Amino acid sequence: MAANLTPEYLEAEKRFKGAKTTDEKVEALEQMLATIPRHKGTEKLQADLKRRLSKLRAGQQRPPVSRAGLMHRMEKEGAGQVVLVGPPNSGKSQLLRALTRAAPEVAEYPFTTRAPLPGMMVFEDVQIQLVDLPPVHPDFFETWLYQIIRNADAALLVVDLSDPDLLEDLETTLAELRKAKVELGSTAPPNSVGGIGLRTILVGNKLDASGAVEDLEILKELYRDRFPIVQVSANTGEGLEQLRRASFDLLALVRVYTKAPGKKQDLTAPYVLKRGSHLMDLAAMVHHDFLTQLKFARVWGHGRFEGQMVNRDYQLVDKDVIELHR
Ligand SMILES: Nc1nc2c(ncn2[C@@H]2O[C@H](COP(=O)(O)OP(=O)(O)OP(=O)(O)O)[C@@H](O)[C@H]2O)c(=O)[nH]1
Ligand SMILES: [Mg+2]
């Protein structure tokens, strides 16, 4: 046979043909994909297997998430919640693995992830919650998926730079989200009633794969006005530091450290507030008494002279050290 199919492959194929249930078919197809020889001569067949597998998996019984009604919400933790969205197989789960201690299932066929899974990503001294999700695709329509996305603070839109259908898949994802009234890449909600806009980074993943760089150039050309673009390889780790920083920037936060008068700054975890917050917002977080009793504060930081006095309406800057006085 021209394609040099192995006995393992042929065995799996036989099982596929004899399979009665969807589960059996999926299992056999997965085995076929795992054992098919990888070369030019089988590329078409590989693509065909993936397509069939994705159809079957999409129609497979779902975990009972929607019935239980429990997973419509994803409890927020840390400084912000960022959802991983994108077409099937783009490497969302692999990215969660690379950036956090969570261990979602990663597989070479699409529709692997069936339920949300959170993990904490560290950036310097803050923790950002990432949530791995099933792919955004017409074959996987679950309202809870869109509820989780709508409730998030920001999104990483993950695409596969080695996928020849990259642009088409990306547009499909954006269109599905638009149907659910979620507009990625804007901070303002779209005009439709109940629509939301979600700050988004376009993450070009699989930078290590061949041909990835050309696709990256096209992607930049078409989307750089709409999204910040970060290129990474979840496999080799390339670009992940930039992605951590970009995710923090995306959330538009400031970190503020407090110190007691005459003492050194408190080096424990910072207070994290929305960019644009004022001194009074911090005071309220530190102790509610400060709301009425705060007289002034001193600031050590950015573009200020050491210990400069500021008023209640002072706008906080990332990495400010603040001494509150009553
Ligand atoms: N070469 C390369 N392969 C990658 C990279 N990231 C992920 N992959 C591979 O891409 C395939 C899909 O990865 P997943 O993380 O399961 O993709 P996903 O987006 O979670 O897929 P779904 O859950 O089906 O939506 C797996 O075979 C991964 O090993 C990468 O940076 N480089
Ligand atoms: Mg996945």
XYZ file of N, CA and C and ligand atoms in Angstrom, residues 50 57 84-97 104-114 132-136 158 160 162 204-210 232-238, ligand 1:
179
model
N -9.204 13.532 11.010
C -9.449 14.585 12.005
C -10.840 15.177 11.835
N -16.922 13.681 17.783
C -16.732 14.158 19.162
C -17.712 15.259 19.491
N -9.494 31.352 27.709
C -8.801 30.904 26.508
C -9.856 30.503 25.487
N -9.961 31.270 24.429
C -10.953 30.936 23.408
C -10.252 30.718 22.072
N -10.932 30.014 21.185
C -10.342 29.810 19.872
C -10.900 28.588 19.189
N -10.475 28.402 17.945
C -10.936 27.243 17.191
C -10.430 25.940 17.812
N -10.991 24.802 17.420
C -10.533 23.516 17.945
C -9.056 23.279 17.644
N -8.378 22.633 18.574
C -7.015 22.146 18.342
C -5.933 23.220 18.228
N -6.223 24.445 18.644
C -5.236 25.506 18.451
C -4.167 25.510 19.551
N -4.383 24.712 20.608
C -3.375 24.630 21.663
C -3.750 25.370 22.936
N -5.040 25.593 23.147
C -5.492 26.301 24.352
C -5.124 25.528 25.609
N -5.389 24.234 25.570
C -5.116 23.417 26.759
C -3.616 23.310 27.005
N -2.862 23.180 25.939
C -1.410 23.117 26.071
C -0.865 24.422 26.663
N -1.473 25.531 26.290
C -1.067 26.825 26.845
C -1.359 26.894 28.339
N -2.538 26.398 28.734
C -2.868 26.390 30.163
C -1.839 25.554 30.923
N -1.462 24.420 30.335
C -0.436 23.578 30.947
C 0.883 24.331 31.097
N -4.746 20.064 32.033
C -5.859 19.642 31.185
C -5.396 18.614 30.161
N -6.349 17.887 29.615
C -6.036 16.920 28.566
C -5.651 17.668 27.291
N -4.557 17.215 26.678
C -4.099 17.777 25.403
C -4.069 16.622 24.414
N -4.608 16.832 23.222
C -4.555 15.752 22.241
C -4.497 16.332 20.845
N -4.048 15.518 19.903
C -3.826 16.082 18.581
C -5.089 16.187 17.734
N -6.194 15.709 18.261
C -7.442 15.853 17.517
C -8.305 16.941 18.149
N -9.218 17.517 17.358
C -10.043 18.615 17.871
C -11.141 18.143 18.832
N -11.718 19.081 19.556
C -12.798 18.843 20.526
C -12.353 17.956 21.684
N -11.143 18.163 22.141
C -10.636 17.412 23.281
C -11.255 17.935 24.572
N -11.243 19.245 24.725
C -11.746 19.853 25.964
C -13.261 19.948 25.915
N -13.893 19.415 26.954
C -15.362 19.408 26.984
C -15.930 20.234 28.138
N -9.306 27.471 30.727
C -9.322 26.705 29.478
C -10.766 26.319 29.173
N -11.133 26.437 27.915
C -12.527 26.174 27.520
C -12.576 25.249 26.311
N -13.734 24.630 26.098
C -13.923 23.902 24.837
C -13.804 24.902 23.672
N -13.574 24.400 22.470
C -13.410 25.321 21.347
C -14.694 26.081 21.033
N -14.519 27.278 20.498
C -15.667 28.043 20.021
C -15.875 27.633 18.567
N -6.702 32.165 20.925
C -5.558 31.324 20.546
C -5.781 30.712 19.164
N -3.782 28.618 15.700
C -2.694 27.698 15.349
C -1.986 28.223 14.104
N 0.278 27.000 12.457
C 0.680 25.989 11.481
C -0.521 25.446 10.707
N -0.817 33.900 18.590
C -0.421 32.983 17.517
C 0.422 31.880 18.139
N -0.152 30.691 18.262
C 0.546 29.584 18.929
C 1.185 28.645 17.899
N 2.042 27.776 18.377
C 2.772 26.789 17.566
C 3.800 27.474 16.659
N 4.422 28.503 17.212
C 5.451 29.245 16.485
C 6.599 28.334 16.055
N 6.772 27.235 16.782
C 7.848 26.285 16.460
C 7.559 25.470 15.197
N 6.295 25.426 14.780
C 5.937 24.551 13.653
C 6.385 25.169 12.321
N 6.604 24.312 11.320
C 7.104 24.846 10.053
C 6.013 25.659 9.356
N 3.704 32.806 20.286
C 4.255 31.890 21.288
C 4.361 30.463 20.753
N 5.098 29.675 21.494
C 5.006 28.235 21.324
C 4.745 27.657 22.703
N 3.579 27.073 22.871
C 3.254 26.451 24.158
C 4.157 25.246 24.385
N 4.667 24.692 23.308
C 5.545 23.523 23.429
C 6.949 23.877 23.870
N 7.561 24.884 23.236
C 8.951 25.209 23.583
C 9.038 26.279 24.670
N 7.957 26.994 24.915
C 7.978 28.051 25.927
C 8.332 29.416 25.347
N 8.665 29.458 24.076
C 9.019 30.742 23.459
C 7.848 31.729 23.549
N 4.128 22.129 17.493
C 3.309 22.550 18.445
N 2.215 21.837 18.759
C 1.400 22.309 19.730
C 1.682 23.498 20.438
N 0.680 23.705 21.320
C -0.159 22.661 21.199
N 0.267 21.808 20.244
C -0.362 20.550 19.806
O -1.627 20.842 19.231
C -2.558 19.824 19.534
C -3.794 20.406 20.188
O -3.447 20.911 21.458
P -4.564 21.190 22.571
O -3.921 21.969 23.655
O -5.266 19.937 22.930
O -5.549 22.125 21.712
P -6.928 22.785 22.198
O -7.004 24.126 21.576
O -7.050 22.715 23.666
O -7.962 21.807 21.489
P -9.536 21.613 21.845
O -9.646 21.301 23.288
O -9.938 20.505 20.967
O -10.196 22.888 21.447
C -1.808 18.820 20.426
O -1.333 17.783 19.610
C -0.662 19.638 20.983
O 0.454 18.851 21.313
C 2.862 24.237 20.079
O 3.200 25.294 20.620
N 3.618 23.710 19.089
